[in-house]
Amino acid sequence: EPEVTQTPSHQVTQMGQEVILRCVPISNHLYFYWYRQILGQKVEFLVSFYNNEISEKSEIFDDQFSVERPDGSNFTLKIRSTKLEDSAMYFCASRGQGQVQPQHFGDGTRLSIL
Amino acid sequence: RKEVEQDPGPFNVPEGATVAFNCTYSNSASQSFFWYRQDCRKEPKLLMSVYSSGNEDGRFTAQLNRASQYISLLIRDSKLSDSATYLCVVNKGGGSYIPTFGRGTSLIVHP
């Protein structure tokens, strides 16, 4: 079964540094998402991406965040200047065409900010 | 009222038991509903979509009640491997396809 893959599985970074989290969505999917989950809390939506542009974003997704689809397969989340509170699990997801299609999640990148 | 609300549990049940979870949502414009399961420190995995007429997948049955704005998940003949957190996910609707996650209901199935 096709799956969403994410790299790295764990990223440790000094506060203030930039990080790039990478995702390879399922190949025939058209909608891409980033979520985060702070330890012990619920999954929170960050941003959705369709047709090479952001379609929706949450309040969390401020100017420190950006997303990119640099080629036909990768989908990246960049955090420009990390803060301690950015420490969380970051999940990428993708889905096919159609509103009722469920999202398929990657196994996440654990981001630890020191 | 929270957008998506779930009883956090934990629900502690013996193997073979039947257990049911409810989830309420606040936006009447929501159109898509899902149950995901999440194991500790792992990604959410789709368990099943929830259709208006209700649907069943093996030991799992999902129901939607639009009038009361809740969805339910019934698990029959619980297995040890069913132990996980069950996430209710509701798309915002009204032109937004963004899914909103509940905090999850924790299920522990013991021998």
Coordinates of C-alpha atoms in Angstrom, one line a residue:
Chain A
E1 CA 0.0 0.0 0.0
P2 CA 1.4 3.4 -0.9
E3 CA 2.4 5.6 2.0
V4 CA 3.5 9.1 3.0
T5 CA 7.1 9.2 4.1
Q6 CA 8.8 11.8 6.2
T7 CA 12.4 12.6 7.0
P8 CA 14.1 13.0 9.3
S9 CA 12.4 10.9 12.0
H10 CA 14.0 13.0 14.7
Q11 CA 15.5 16.5 14.4
V12 CA 17.3 18.2 17.2
T13 CA 18.1 21.9 16.7
Q14 CA 19.3 24.9 18.7
M15 CA 16.7 27.7 19.3
G16 CA 16.9 30.3 16.6
Q17 CA 18.1 27.9 13.9
E18 CA 16.2 27.1 10.8
V19 CA 14.8 23.6 10.2
I20 CA 13.3 22.0 7.1
L21 CA 11.1 19.0 7.5
R22 CA 10.6 16.8 4.4
C23 CA 7.7 14.8 3.2
V24 CA 7.0 12.6 0.1
P25 CA 3.2 12.4 -0.3
I26 CA 1.4 9.5 -2.0
S27 CA 2.2 9.9 -5.7
N28 CA -1.3 10.4 -7.1
H29 CA -2.5 12.7 -4.3
L30 CA -3.2 16.3 -4.9
Y31 CA -3.8 17.8 -1.4
F32 CA -1.0 18.1 1.1
Y33 CA -1.1 19.1 4.8
W34 CA 1.2 19.7 7.7
Y35 CA 0.1 19.2 11.3
R36 CA 1.8 19.3 14.6
Q37 CA 1.2 17.5 17.9
I38 CA 2.7 18.8 21.0
L39 CA 3.3 16.0 23.5
G40 CA 0.1 15.0 25.3
Q41 CA -2.0 17.4 23.2
K42 CA -4.3 17.0 20.2
V43 CA -3.3 17.1 16.6
E44 CA -3.3 20.7 15.3
F45 CA -3.7 21.7 11.7
L46 CA -1.0 24.0 10.3
V47 CA -1.4 24.4 6.6
S48 CA -3.0 22.8 3.5
F49 CA -1.5 23.0 0.0
Y50 CA -3.1 22.4 -3.4
N51 CA -2.1 23.3 -6.9
N52 CA 1.2 24.7 -5.8
E53 CA -0.2 27.2 -3.4
I54 CA -1.4 27.4 0.2
S55 CA -5.2 26.9 0.3
E56 CA -5.7 27.3 4.0
K57 CA -3.6 28.0 7.1
S58 CA -4.2 28.2 10.8
E59 CA -3.2 30.9 13.3
I60 CA -0.2 28.8 14.3
F61 CA 1.2 29.1 10.8
D62 CA 2.7 32.5 11.1
D63 CA 5.5 34.2 9.2
Q64 CA 8.1 31.9 10.7
F65 CA 6.6 29.0 8.7
S66 CA 6.7 28.3 5.0
V67 CA 5.9 25.4 2.8
E68 CA 7.2 24.5 -0.6
R69 CA 6.8 21.8 -3.2
P70 CA 10.2 22.1 -4.9
D71 CA 9.7 19.3 -7.3
G72 CA 7.1 16.8 -8.3
S73 CA 7.5 14.6 -5.2
N74 CA 8.7 16.5 -2.1
F75 CA 6.7 18.7 0.2
T76 CA 8.6 20.7 2.8
L77 CA 7.9 22.7 5.9
K78 CA 10.4 25.3 6.9
I79 CA 10.6 27.0 10.3
R80 CA 12.8 30.0 10.0
S81 CA 13.8 30.8 13.5
T82 CA 12.8 28.0 15.8
K83 CA 11.5 28.6 19.3
L84 CA 11.3 26.2 22.3
E85 CA 7.6 26.0 21.8
D86 CA 8.0 24.6 18.3
S87 CA 9.1 21.3 19.9
A88 CA 6.5 18.8 18.8
M89 CA 5.7 16.0 16.4
Y90 CA 5.1 17.2 12.9
F91 CA 3.0 15.1 10.6
C92 CA 2.6 15.4 6.9
A93 CA -0.5 14.1 5.2
S94 CA -1.9 13.8 1.8
R95 CA -5.3 12.9 0.2
G96 CA -6.8 12.3 -3.2
Q97 CA -9.4 14.2 -5.0
G98 CA -12.8 14.6 -3.4
Q99 CA -13.8 16.2 -0.1
V100 CA -14.7 12.9 1.5
Q101 CA -11.4 11.3 0.9
P102 CA -9.5 10.7 4.1
Q103 CA -6.0 11.9 4.7
H104 CA -3.1 9.5 5.0
F105 CA -0.4 10.5 7.5
G106 CA 3.3 10.0 7.4
D107 CA 4.9 8.7 10.6
G108 CA 6.1 12.1 11.6
T109 CA 9.2 14.0 12.5
R110 CA 9.9 14.6 16.1
L111 CA 11.4 18.1 16.4
S112 CA 13.3 19.0 19.6
I113 CA 14.4 22.5 20.1
L114 CA 17.1 23.1 22.7
Chain B
R1 CA -18.6 24.6 22.8
K2 CA -15.4 23.0 21.5
E3 CA -15.3 22.3 17.8
V4 CA -14.8 18.6 18.3
E5 CA -15.3 17.1 21.7
Q6 CA -14.5 13.7 23.0
D7 CA -14.4 12.0 26.4
P8 CA -10.7 11.5 27.0
G9 CA -11.3 8.3 29.0
P10 CA -9.5 6.1 29.6
F11 CA -12.0 3.3 28.9
N12 CA -10.7 0.2 30.5
V13 CA -12.4 -2.9 29.3
P14 CA -11.7 -6.7 29.3
E15 CA -11.0 -8.6 26.1
G16 CA -14.2 -9.5 24.3
A17 CA -16.2 -6.5 25.6
T18 CA -18.1 -4.1 23.5
V19 CA -17.2 -0.4 23.9
A20 CA -18.7 2.7 22.4
F21 CA -17.3 6.2 22.0
N22 CA -19.1 9.4 21.1
C23 CA -17.9 12.6 19.6
T24 CA -19.8 15.9 19.3
Y25 CA -19.0 18.6 16.8
S26 CA -20.1 22.2 16.8
N27 CA -20.2 23.2 13.1
S28 CA -23.5 22.1 11.5
A29 CA -21.9 22.7 8.1
S30 CA -19.5 19.9 8.6
Q31 CA -19.7 17.3 5.8
S32 CA -17.0 14.7 6.4
F33 CA -16.3 12.6 9.4
F34 CA -13.7 10.1 10.2
W35 CA -12.4 7.9 13.0
Y36 CA -8.6 7.6 13.3
R37 CA -6.6 5.6 15.8
Q38 CA -3.3 6.7 17.2
D39 CA -0.9 4.6 19.1
C40 CA 1.5 6.2 21.5
R41 CA 3.9 8.5 19.8
K42 CA 2.8 7.3 16.3
E43 CA 0.9 8.9 13.5
P44 CA -2.9 8.9 13.2
K45 CA -4.1 6.0 11.1
L46 CA -7.5 6.0 9.4
L47 CA -9.8 3.5 11.0
M48 CA -12.9 4.4 9.0
S49 CA -14.9 7.1 7.3
V50 CA -18.4 7.8 8.7
Y51 CA -21.2 7.9 6.3
S52 CA -24.7 9.3 6.8
S53 CA -26.4 6.0 6.8
G54 CA -23.9 4.5 9.2
N55 CA -21.3 1.9 8.2
E56 CA -19.6 -1.2 9.5
D57 CA -16.2 -2.6 9.0
G58 CA -15.7 -5.9 10.7
R59 CA -15.9 -5.4 14.5
F60 CA -16.2 -1.6 14.1
T61 CA -19.5 0.3 13.5
A62 CA -19.7 4.1 13.0
Q63 CA -22.8 6.2 13.2
L64 CA -23.6 9.8 12.3
N65 CA -26.4 11.8 13.9
R66 CA -26.5 15.1 12.1
A67 CA -29.5 16.4 14.1
S68 CA -27.6 16.1 17.4
Q69 CA -24.2 16.7 15.8
Y70 CA -22.4 13.6 17.0
I71 CA -20.7 10.6 15.7
S72 CA -20.1 7.3 17.4
L73 CA -17.8 4.4 17.2
L74 CA -18.7 0.9 18.4
I75 CA -16.1 -1.8 18.9
R76 CA -17.3 -5.3 19.4
D77 CA -15.3 -8.2 20.7
S78 CA -12.4 -6.0 21.8
K79 CA -8.9 -7.3 21.3
L80 CA -5.7 -6.4 23.2
S81 CA -4.5 -4.8 20.0
D82 CA -7.4 -2.3 20.0
S83 CA -5.7 -0.5 22.9
A84 CA -5.0 3.0 21.4
T85 CA -6.4 6.5 21.3
Y86 CA -9.3 7.0 19.0
L87 CA -9.5 10.3 17.3
C88 CA -12.7 11.9 16.0
V89 CA -12.0 14.0 13.0
V90 CA -14.5 16.4 11.5
N91 CA -14.0 18.6 8.4
K92 CA -15.0 22.1 9.0
G93 CA -17.3 22.4 6.0
G94 CA -18.8 25.6 4.8
G95 CA -16.1 25.8 2.1
S96 CA -13.3 24.6 4.3
Y97 CA -11.9 21.1 4.0
I98 CA -9.7 21.5 7.0
P99 CA -10.1 18.6 9.4
T100 CA -10.4 19.3 13.1
F101 CA -9.2 16.7 15.5
G102 CA -10.7 15.8 18.8
R103 CA -8.3 15.2 21.7
G104 CA -9.0 11.5 21.5
T105 CA -10.5 8.8 23.6
S106 CA -8.1 6.4 25.2
L107 CA -9.0 2.7 25.2
I108 CA -7.2 0.1 27.2
V109 CA -8.2 -3.5 26.6
H110 CA -6.9 -5.9 29.3
P111 CA -6.7 -9.7 29.4

